[in-house]
Amino acid sequence: MGTTDVLRSSLQHTHSRMAERLEAARAMEAPASRPRDGYERIDAFLATTSKHLHAVDAVLLPPARKQVPDGSTVVHDYVRTVKELEIVLAHVKAHEYGSVYETSFAWPEVWSDVDTALADNHRQEQALGVRLTAVLADEELDRLTQRLYHAELVAPSRPHPYTPHTGLLGLVARKVMHTADSFWDTVEGRMVPVPRPEPKKPPGRIAQYFLADPRFDEEEQTPAP
């Protein structure tokens, strides 16, 4: 059983960033001279969310299926929320680019669907993190957290609800979709932000000594007389 919160903290950190990008996208207030600025914020939200979902599929679902009690059910329930969220995200992109199939929907209705699907996915993802933390050692949790970040760097940048999400077919689909998404992102001049790693912990006393970079906490400093 793990004693570290590193994986759960990483998932929470990413979802907080996704929530920030969602609020920026929802505002969609751009100056008249730069009308595409609002769309760039929508693109950033879609890309950040899509990359994270694909990375979780790739990195967290295999150990969850194998090592978590009732792992198949846990994975099945999680993938359901992913597909529902990806369908909603696909509607956002279609709405953004003026699809004729979206004319009967207004933006407030679209964002309301995003809120519901994202919250459901967040609950399932938190539960997934808790279940993995309960069965994996600290070293494995650290390794999974690092793998999750690196997987986001090479994950598809668009939602793909109807492609396989797990197993070998899921792996192949993500590689193919990453190549296709990268091509279309370039063609469309689409904003795709690079995932940010979590802030690193400050070095301990021993590390500071070897780095010749001592740091003293303010509360430990003796005030001058």
PDB file of C-alpha atoms in Angstrom:
ATOM      1  CA  MET A   1       0.000   0.000   0.000  1.00  0.00           C
ATOM      2  CA  GLY A   2       1.347   3.409  -0.951  1.00  0.00           C
ATOM      3  CA  THR A   3       1.972   6.067   1.668  1.00  0.00           C
ATOM      4  CA  THR A   4       2.412   8.901  -0.822  1.00  0.00           C
ATOM      5  CA  ASP A   5      -0.276  11.087  -2.376  1.00  0.00           C
ATOM      6  CA  VAL A   6       1.823  11.775  -5.462  1.00  0.00           C
ATOM      7  CA  LEU A   7      -0.545  10.179  -7.979  1.00  0.00           C
ATOM      8  CA  ARG A   8      -3.731  11.632  -6.496  1.00  0.00           C
ATOM      9  CA  SER A   9      -2.089  15.047  -6.202  1.00  0.00           C
ATOM     10  CA  SER A  10      -1.009  14.880  -9.832  1.00  0.00           C
ATOM     11  CA  LEU A  11      -4.539  14.019 -10.980  1.00  0.00           C
ATOM     12  CA  GLN A  12      -5.994  16.833  -8.877  1.00  0.00           C
ATOM     13  CA  HIS A  13      -3.368  19.245 -10.215  1.00  0.00           C
ATOM     14  CA  THR A  14      -4.294  18.374 -13.804  1.00  0.00           C
ATOM     15  CA  HIS A  15      -8.027  18.662 -13.220  1.00  0.00           C
ATOM     16  CA  SER A  16      -7.527  22.061 -11.589  1.00  0.00           C
ATOM     17  CA  ARG A  17      -5.641  23.190 -14.696  1.00  0.00           C
ATOM     18  CA  MET A  18      -8.421  21.811 -16.899  1.00  0.00           C
ATOM     19  CA  ALA A  19     -10.998  23.734 -14.844  1.00  0.00           C
ATOM     20  CA  GLU A  20      -8.999  26.946 -15.306  1.00  0.00           C
ATOM     21  CA  ARG A  21      -8.848  26.437 -19.060  1.00  0.00           C
ATOM     22  CA  LEU A  22     -12.569  25.659 -19.133  1.00  0.00           C
ATOM     23  CA  GLU A  23     -13.399  28.957 -17.431  1.00  0.00           C
ATOM     24  CA  ALA A  24     -11.160  30.830 -19.875  1.00  0.00           C
ATOM     25  CA  ALA A  25     -12.810  29.047 -22.816  1.00  0.00           C
ATOM     26  CA  ARG A  26     -16.295  29.704 -21.478  1.00  0.00           C
ATOM     27  CA  ALA A  27     -15.645  33.453 -21.347  1.00  0.00           C
ATOM     28  CA  MET A  28     -14.700  33.619 -25.046  1.00  0.00           C
ATOM     29  CA  GLU A  29     -14.166  37.363 -24.821  1.00  0.00           C
ATOM     30  CA  ALA A  30     -11.752  38.443 -27.527  1.00  0.00           C
ATOM     31  CA  PRO A  31     -10.968  41.910 -28.890  1.00  0.00           C
ATOM     32  CA  ALA A  32     -12.556  42.745 -32.239  1.00  0.00           C
ATOM     33  CA  SER A  33      -9.107  42.969 -33.807  1.00  0.00           C
ATOM     34  CA  ARG A  34      -8.286  39.384 -32.728  1.00  0.00           C
ATOM     35  CA  PRO A  35     -11.505  37.366 -32.994  1.00  0.00           C
ATOM     36  CA  ARG A  36      -9.621  34.044 -32.982  1.00  0.00           C
ATOM     37  CA  ASP A  37      -8.351  34.622 -29.428  1.00  0.00           C
ATOM     38  CA  GLY A  38     -11.530  33.136 -27.973  1.00  0.00           C
ATOM     39  CA  TYR A  39     -11.177  30.065 -30.157  1.00  0.00           C
ATOM     40  CA  GLU A  40      -7.574  29.662 -29.039  1.00  0.00           C
ATOM     41  CA  ARG A  41      -8.770  29.337 -25.454  1.00  0.00           C
ATOM     42  CA  ILE A  42     -11.320  26.708 -26.501  1.00  0.00           C
ATOM     43  CA  ASP A  43      -8.603  24.841 -28.409  1.00  0.00           C
ATOM     44  CA  ALA A  44      -6.328  24.965 -25.361  1.00  0.00           C
ATOM     45  CA  PHE A  45      -9.048  23.484 -23.135  1.00  0.00           C
ATOM     46  CA  LEU A  46      -9.903  20.757 -25.647  1.00  0.00           C
ATOM     47  CA  ALA A  47      -6.253  19.817 -26.194  1.00  0.00           C
ATOM     48  CA  THR A  48      -5.342  19.792 -22.488  1.00  0.00           C
ATOM     49  CA  THR A  49      -8.347  17.665 -21.582  1.00  0.00           C
ATOM     50  CA  SER A  50      -8.006  15.271 -24.508  1.00  0.00           C
ATOM     51  CA  LYS A  51      -4.310  14.663 -23.894  1.00  0.00           C
ATOM     52  CA  HIS A  52      -4.945  13.914 -20.241  1.00  0.00           C
ATOM     53  CA  LEU A  53      -7.777  11.484 -20.961  1.00  0.00           C
ATOM     54  CA  HIS A  54      -5.704   9.590 -23.517  1.00  0.00           C
ATOM     55  CA  ALA A  55      -2.741   9.471 -21.111  1.00  0.00           C
ATOM     56  CA  VAL A  56      -4.859   8.025 -18.301  1.00  0.00           C
ATOM     57  CA  ASP A  57      -6.135   5.361 -20.694  1.00  0.00           C
ATOM     58  CA  ALA A  58      -2.568   4.450 -21.616  1.00  0.00           C
ATOM     59  CA  VAL A  59      -0.875   4.570 -18.204  1.00  0.00           C
ATOM     60  CA  LEU A  60      -3.354   4.028 -15.382  1.00  0.00           C
ATOM     61  CA  LEU A  61      -5.907   1.605 -16.787  1.00  0.00           C
ATOM     62  CA  PRO A  62      -3.569  -1.395 -17.365  1.00  0.00           C
ATOM     63  CA  PRO A  63      -2.345  -1.590 -13.722  1.00  0.00           C
ATOM     64  CA  ALA A  64      -5.871  -0.823 -12.488  1.00  0.00           C
ATOM     65  CA  ARG A  65      -7.276  -3.772 -14.426  1.00  0.00           C
ATOM     66  CA  LYS A  66      -4.556  -6.143 -13.207  1.00  0.00           C
ATOM     67  CA  GLN A  67      -3.964  -5.095  -9.595  1.00  0.00           C
ATOM     68  CA  VAL A  68      -7.044  -3.350  -8.255  1.00  0.00           C
ATOM     69  CA  PRO A  69      -9.760  -5.610  -6.790  1.00  0.00           C
ATOM     70  CA  ASP A  70     -12.647  -5.725  -9.268  1.00  0.00           C
ATOM     71  CA  GLY A  71     -10.288  -4.019 -11.700  1.00  0.00           C
ATOM     72  CA  SER A  72     -12.331  -4.851 -14.801  1.00  0.00           C
ATOM     73  CA  THR A  73     -15.387  -3.144 -13.336  1.00  0.00           C
ATOM     74  CA  VAL A  74     -13.352  -0.119 -12.236  1.00  0.00           C
ATOM     75  CA  VAL A  75     -11.886   0.264 -15.731  1.00  0.00           C
ATOM     76  CA  HIS A  76     -15.262  -0.253 -17.403  1.00  0.00           C
ATOM     77  CA  ASP A  77     -16.893   2.440 -15.263  1.00  0.00           C
ATOM     78  CA  TYR A  78     -14.037   4.859 -15.890  1.00  0.00           C
ATOM     79  CA  VAL A  79     -13.983   4.328 -19.672  1.00  0.00           C
ATOM     80  CA  ARG A  80     -17.738   5.003 -19.762  1.00  0.00           C
ATOM     81  CA  THR A  81     -17.174   8.482 -18.316  1.00  0.00           C
ATOM     82  CA  VAL A  82     -14.282   9.108 -20.700  1.00  0.00           C
ATOM     83  CA  LYS A  83     -16.357   8.286 -23.766  1.00  0.00           C
ATOM     84  CA  GLU A  84     -19.229  10.459 -22.564  1.00  0.00           C
ATOM     85  CA  LEU A  85     -16.869  13.359 -21.938  1.00  0.00           C
ATOM     86  CA  GLU A  86     -15.142  12.917 -25.302  1.00  0.00           C
ATOM     87  CA  ILE A  87     -18.508  12.989 -27.085  1.00  0.00           C
ATOM     88  CA  VAL A  88     -19.269  16.296 -25.367  1.00  0.00           C
ATOM     89  CA  LEU A  89     -15.815  17.660 -26.239  1.00  0.00           C
ATOM     90  CA  ALA A  90     -16.364  16.684 -29.879  1.00  0.00           C
ATOM     91  CA  HIS A  91     -19.583  18.721 -29.794  1.00  0.00           C
ATOM     92  CA  VAL A  92     -17.639  21.700 -28.410  1.00  0.00           C
ATOM     93  CA  LYS A  93     -15.187  21.547 -31.309  1.00  0.00           C
ATOM     94  CA  ALA A  94     -17.996  21.175 -33.852  1.00  0.00           C
ATOM     95  CA  HIS A  95     -19.834  24.103 -32.270  1.00  0.00           C
ATOM     96  CA  GLU A  96     -16.653  26.184 -32.303  1.00  0.00           C
ATOM     97  CA  TYR A  97     -16.127  25.673 -36.020  1.00  0.00           C
ATOM     98  CA  GLY A  98     -19.772  26.260 -36.960  1.00  0.00           C
ATOM     99  CA  SER A  99     -21.012  22.760 -37.815  1.00  0.00           C
ATOM    100  CA  VAL A 100     -24.523  22.820 -39.258  1.00  0.00           C
ATOM    101  CA  TYR A 101     -25.442  20.001 -36.862  1.00  0.00           C
ATOM    102  CA  GLU A 102     -24.834  22.325 -33.898  1.00  0.00           C
ATOM    103  CA  THR A 103     -27.137  25.171 -34.929  1.00  0.00           C
ATOM    104  CA  SER A 104     -29.905  24.058 -32.574  1.00  0.00           C
ATOM    105  CA  PHE A 105     -27.596  24.338 -29.527  1.00  0.00           C
ATOM    106  CA  ALA A 106     -26.526  27.527 -27.751  1.00  0.00           C
ATOM    107  CA  TRP A 107     -23.147  27.906 -26.027  1.00  0.00           C
ATOM    108  CA  PRO A 108     -24.626  27.896 -22.468  1.00  0.00           C
ATOM    109  CA  GLU A 109     -26.194  24.492 -23.169  1.00  0.00           C
ATOM    110  CA  VAL A 110     -22.912  23.184 -24.579  1.00  0.00           C
ATOM    111  CA  TRP A 111     -20.902  24.340 -21.551  1.00  0.00           C
ATOM    112  CA  SER A 112     -23.511  22.884 -19.175  1.00  0.00           C
ATOM    113  CA  ASP A 113     -23.005  19.474 -20.814  1.00  0.00           C
ATOM    114  CA  VAL A 114     -19.245  19.887 -20.401  1.00  0.00           C
ATOM    115  CA  ASP A 115     -19.644  20.695 -16.704  1.00  0.00           C
ATOM    116  CA  THR A 116     -21.707  17.560 -16.091  1.00  0.00           C
ATOM    117  CA  ALA A 117     -19.486  15.185 -18.058  1.00  0.00           C
ATOM    118  CA  LEU A 118     -16.244  16.629 -16.665  1.00  0.00           C
ATOM    119  CA  ALA A 119     -17.471  16.371 -13.063  1.00  0.00           C
ATOM    120  CA  ASP A 120     -18.496  12.733 -13.583  1.00  0.00           C
ATOM    121  CA  ASN A 121     -15.120  11.916 -15.093  1.00  0.00           C
ATOM    122  CA  HIS A 122     -13.313  13.724 -12.282  1.00  0.00           C
ATOM    123  CA  ARG A 123     -15.121  11.628  -9.648  1.00  0.00           C
ATOM    124  CA  GLN A 124     -14.252   8.403 -11.428  1.00  0.00           C
ATOM    125  CA  GLU A 125     -10.646   9.469 -11.911  1.00  0.00           C
ATOM    126  CA  GLN A 126     -10.282  10.385  -8.243  1.00  0.00           C
ATOM    127  CA  ALA A 127     -11.655   6.973  -7.304  1.00  0.00           C
ATOM    128  CA  LEU A 128      -9.185   5.360  -9.709  1.00  0.00           C
ATOM    129  CA  GLY A 129      -6.304   7.219  -8.071  1.00  0.00           C
ATOM    130  CA  VAL A 130      -7.458   6.153  -4.600  1.00  0.00           C
ATOM    131  CA  ARG A 131      -7.754   2.502  -5.632  1.00  0.00           C
ATOM    132  CA  LEU A 132      -4.297   2.484  -7.231  1.00  0.00           C
ATOM    133  CA  THR A 133      -2.733   4.215  -4.226  1.00  0.00           C
ATOM    134  CA  ALA A 134      -4.209   1.525  -1.980  1.00  0.00           C
ATOM    135  CA  VAL A 135      -2.501  -1.365  -3.803  1.00  0.00           C
ATOM    136  CA  LEU A 136       0.753   0.023  -5.234  1.00  0.00           C
ATOM    137  CA  ALA A 137       4.032   0.784  -3.487  1.00  0.00           C
ATOM    138  CA  ASP A 138       5.399   4.319  -3.355  1.00  0.00           C
ATOM    139  CA  GLU A 139       8.018   3.593  -6.039  1.00  0.00           C
ATOM    140  CA  GLU A 140       5.357   2.329  -8.429  1.00  0.00           C
ATOM    141  CA  LEU A 141       3.153   5.357  -7.760  1.00  0.00           C
ATOM    142  CA  ASP A 142       6.069   7.710  -8.455  1.00  0.00           C
ATOM    143  CA  ARG A 143       6.806   5.839 -11.673  1.00  0.00           C
ATOM    144  CA  LEU A 144       3.171   5.936 -12.811  1.00  0.00           C
ATOM    145  CA  THR A 145       2.960   9.667 -12.120  1.00  0.00           C
ATOM    146  CA  GLN A 146       6.048  10.343 -14.234  1.00  0.00           C
ATOM    147  CA  ARG A 147       4.785   8.083 -17.013  1.00  0.00           C
ATOM    148  CA  LEU A 148       1.448   9.888 -16.977  1.00  0.00           C
ATOM    149  CA  TYR A 149       3.125  13.240 -17.572  1.00  0.00           C
ATOM    150  CA  HIS A 150       5.298  11.923 -20.419  1.00  0.00           C
ATOM    151  CA  ALA A 151       2.302  10.150 -21.973  1.00  0.00           C
ATOM    152  CA  GLU A 152       0.435  13.469 -22.150  1.00  0.00           C
ATOM    153  CA  LEU A 153       3.264  14.921 -24.231  1.00  0.00           C
ATOM    154  CA  VAL A 154       2.676  12.392 -27.029  1.00  0.00           C
ATOM    155  CA  ALA A 155      -1.070  11.810 -26.614  1.00  0.00           C
ATOM    156  CA  PRO A 156      -3.671  12.728 -29.246  1.00  0.00           C
ATOM    157  CA  SER A 157      -4.819  16.339 -28.870  1.00  0.00           C
ATOM    158  CA  ARG A 158      -8.443  15.745 -29.859  1.00  0.00           C
ATOM    159  CA  PRO A 159     -11.272  13.638 -28.424  1.00  0.00           C
ATOM    160  CA  HIS A 160     -11.785  10.235 -30.065  1.00  0.00           C
ATOM    161  CA  PRO A 161     -14.765   8.640 -28.306  1.00  0.00           C
ATOM    162  CA  TYR A 162     -15.281   5.900 -30.889  1.00  0.00           C
ATOM    163  CA  THR A 163     -11.722   4.540 -31.078  1.00  0.00           C
ATOM    164  CA  PRO A 164     -10.555   1.727 -28.737  1.00  0.00           C
ATOM    165  CA  HIS A 165      -9.471   2.994 -25.321  1.00  0.00           C
ATOM    166  CA  THR A 166      -7.774  -0.045 -23.804  1.00  0.00           C
ATOM    167  CA  GLY A 167      -5.532  -2.955 -24.759  1.00  0.00           C
ATOM    168  CA  LEU A 168      -3.360  -3.303 -27.842  1.00  0.00           C
ATOM    169  CA  LEU A 169      -5.995  -1.742 -30.091  1.00  0.00           C
ATOM    170  CA  GLY A 170      -6.115   1.284 -27.810  1.00  0.00           C
ATOM    171  CA  LEU A 171      -2.325   1.634 -27.985  1.00  0.00           C
ATOM    172  CA  VAL A 172      -2.348   1.464 -31.787  1.00  0.00           C
ATOM    173  CA  ALA A 173      -5.288   3.881 -32.031  1.00  0.00           C
ATOM    174  CA  ARG A 174      -3.532   6.475 -29.841  1.00  0.00           C
ATOM    175  CA  LYS A 175      -0.377   6.338 -31.971  1.00  0.00           C
ATOM    176  CA  VAL A 176      -2.356   6.732 -35.199  1.00  0.00           C
ATOM    177  CA  MET A 177      -4.554   9.501 -33.798  1.00  0.00           C
ATOM    178  CA  HIS A 178      -1.548  11.387 -32.394  1.00  0.00           C
ATOM    179  CA  THR A 179      -0.017  11.518 -35.885  1.00  0.00           C
ATOM    180  CA  ALA A 180      -3.309  12.562 -37.486  1.00  0.00           C
ATOM    181  CA  ASP A 181      -4.076  15.166 -34.817  1.00  0.00           C
ATOM    182  CA  SER A 182      -0.601  16.690 -35.072  1.00  0.00           C
ATOM    183  CA  PHE A 183      -1.043  17.064 -38.826  1.00  0.00           C
ATOM    184  CA  TRP A 184      -4.448  18.754 -38.551  1.00  0.00           C
ATOM    185  CA  ASP A 185      -3.335  20.944 -35.655  1.00  0.00           C
ATOM    186  CA  THR A 186      -0.604  22.319 -37.885  1.00  0.00           C
ATOM    187  CA  VAL A 187      -2.934  22.790 -40.848  1.00  0.00           C
ATOM    188  CA  GLU A 188      -5.538  24.589 -38.733  1.00  0.00           C
ATOM    189  CA  GLY A 189      -3.002  26.599 -36.721  1.00  0.00           C
ATOM    190  CA  ARG A 190      -4.558  25.163 -33.572  1.00  0.00           C
ATOM    191  CA  MET A 191      -3.380  26.081 -30.082  1.00  0.00           C
ATOM    192  CA  VAL A 192      -2.004  22.970 -28.316  1.00  0.00           C
ATOM    193  CA  PRO A 193      -0.381  23.769 -24.951  1.00  0.00           C
ATOM    194  CA  VAL A 194       2.395  21.595 -23.557  1.00  0.00           C
ATOM    195  CA  PRO A 195       1.453  19.866 -20.275  1.00  0.00           C
ATOM    196  CA  ARG A 196       3.190  21.390 -17.270  1.00  0.00           C
ATOM    197  CA  PRO A 197       4.883  19.174 -14.704  1.00  0.00           C
ATOM    198  CA  GLU A 198       4.021  19.659 -11.069  1.00  0.00           C
ATOM    199  CA  PRO A 199       6.398  21.859  -9.062  1.00  0.00           C
ATOM    200  CA  LYS A 200       9.284  19.828  -7.687  1.00  0.00           C
ATOM    201  CA  LYS A 201       9.761  19.479  -3.975  1.00  0.00           C
ATOM    202  CA  PRO A 202      12.555  21.673  -2.573  1.00  0.00           C
ATOM    203  CA  PRO A 203      15.792  19.738  -1.900  1.00  0.00           C
ATOM    204  CA  GLY A 204      16.380  18.454   1.612  1.00  0.00           C
ATOM    205  CA  ARG A 205      19.251  19.500   3.868  1.00  0.00           C
ATOM    206  CA  ILE A 206      21.630  16.808   2.580  1.00  0.00           C
ATOM    207  CA  ALA A 207      20.869  17.655  -1.055  1.00  0.00           C
ATOM    208  CA  GLN A 208      21.405  21.342  -0.328  1.00  0.00           C
ATOM    209  CA  TYR A 209      24.801  20.540   1.156  1.00  0.00           C
ATOM    210  CA  PHE A 210      25.985  18.596  -1.893  1.00  0.00           C
ATOM    211  CA  LEU A 211      24.537  21.208  -4.259  1.00  0.00           C
ATOM    212  CA  ALA A 212      26.321  23.955  -2.296  1.00  0.00           C
ATOM    213  CA  ASP A 213      22.969  25.757  -2.290  1.00  0.00           C
ATOM    214  CA  PRO A 214      21.821  26.149   1.303  1.00  0.00           C
ATOM    215  CA  ARG A 215      18.338  27.511   1.851  1.00  0.00           C
ATOM    216  CA  PHE A 216      16.961  28.605   5.200  1.00  0.00           C
ATOM    217  CA  ASP A 217      13.310  28.820   6.121  1.00  0.00           C
ATOM    218  CA  GLU A 218      12.267  32.212   7.358  1.00  0.00           C
ATOM    219  CA  GLU A 219      10.998  30.835  10.621  1.00  0.00           C
ATOM    220  CA  GLU A 220      14.397  29.240  11.296  1.00  0.00           C
ATOM    221  CA  GLN A 221      16.346  32.443  10.826  1.00  0.00           C
ATOM    222  CA  THR A 222      17.418  34.221  13.989  1.00  0.00           C
ATOM    223  CA  PRO A 223      16.201  37.823  13.914  1.00  0.00           C
ATOM    224  CA  ALA A 224      18.900  40.420  14.112  1.00  0.00           C
ATOM    225  CA  PRO A 225      19.208  42.090  17.533  1.00  0.00           C
TER     226      PRO A 225
END
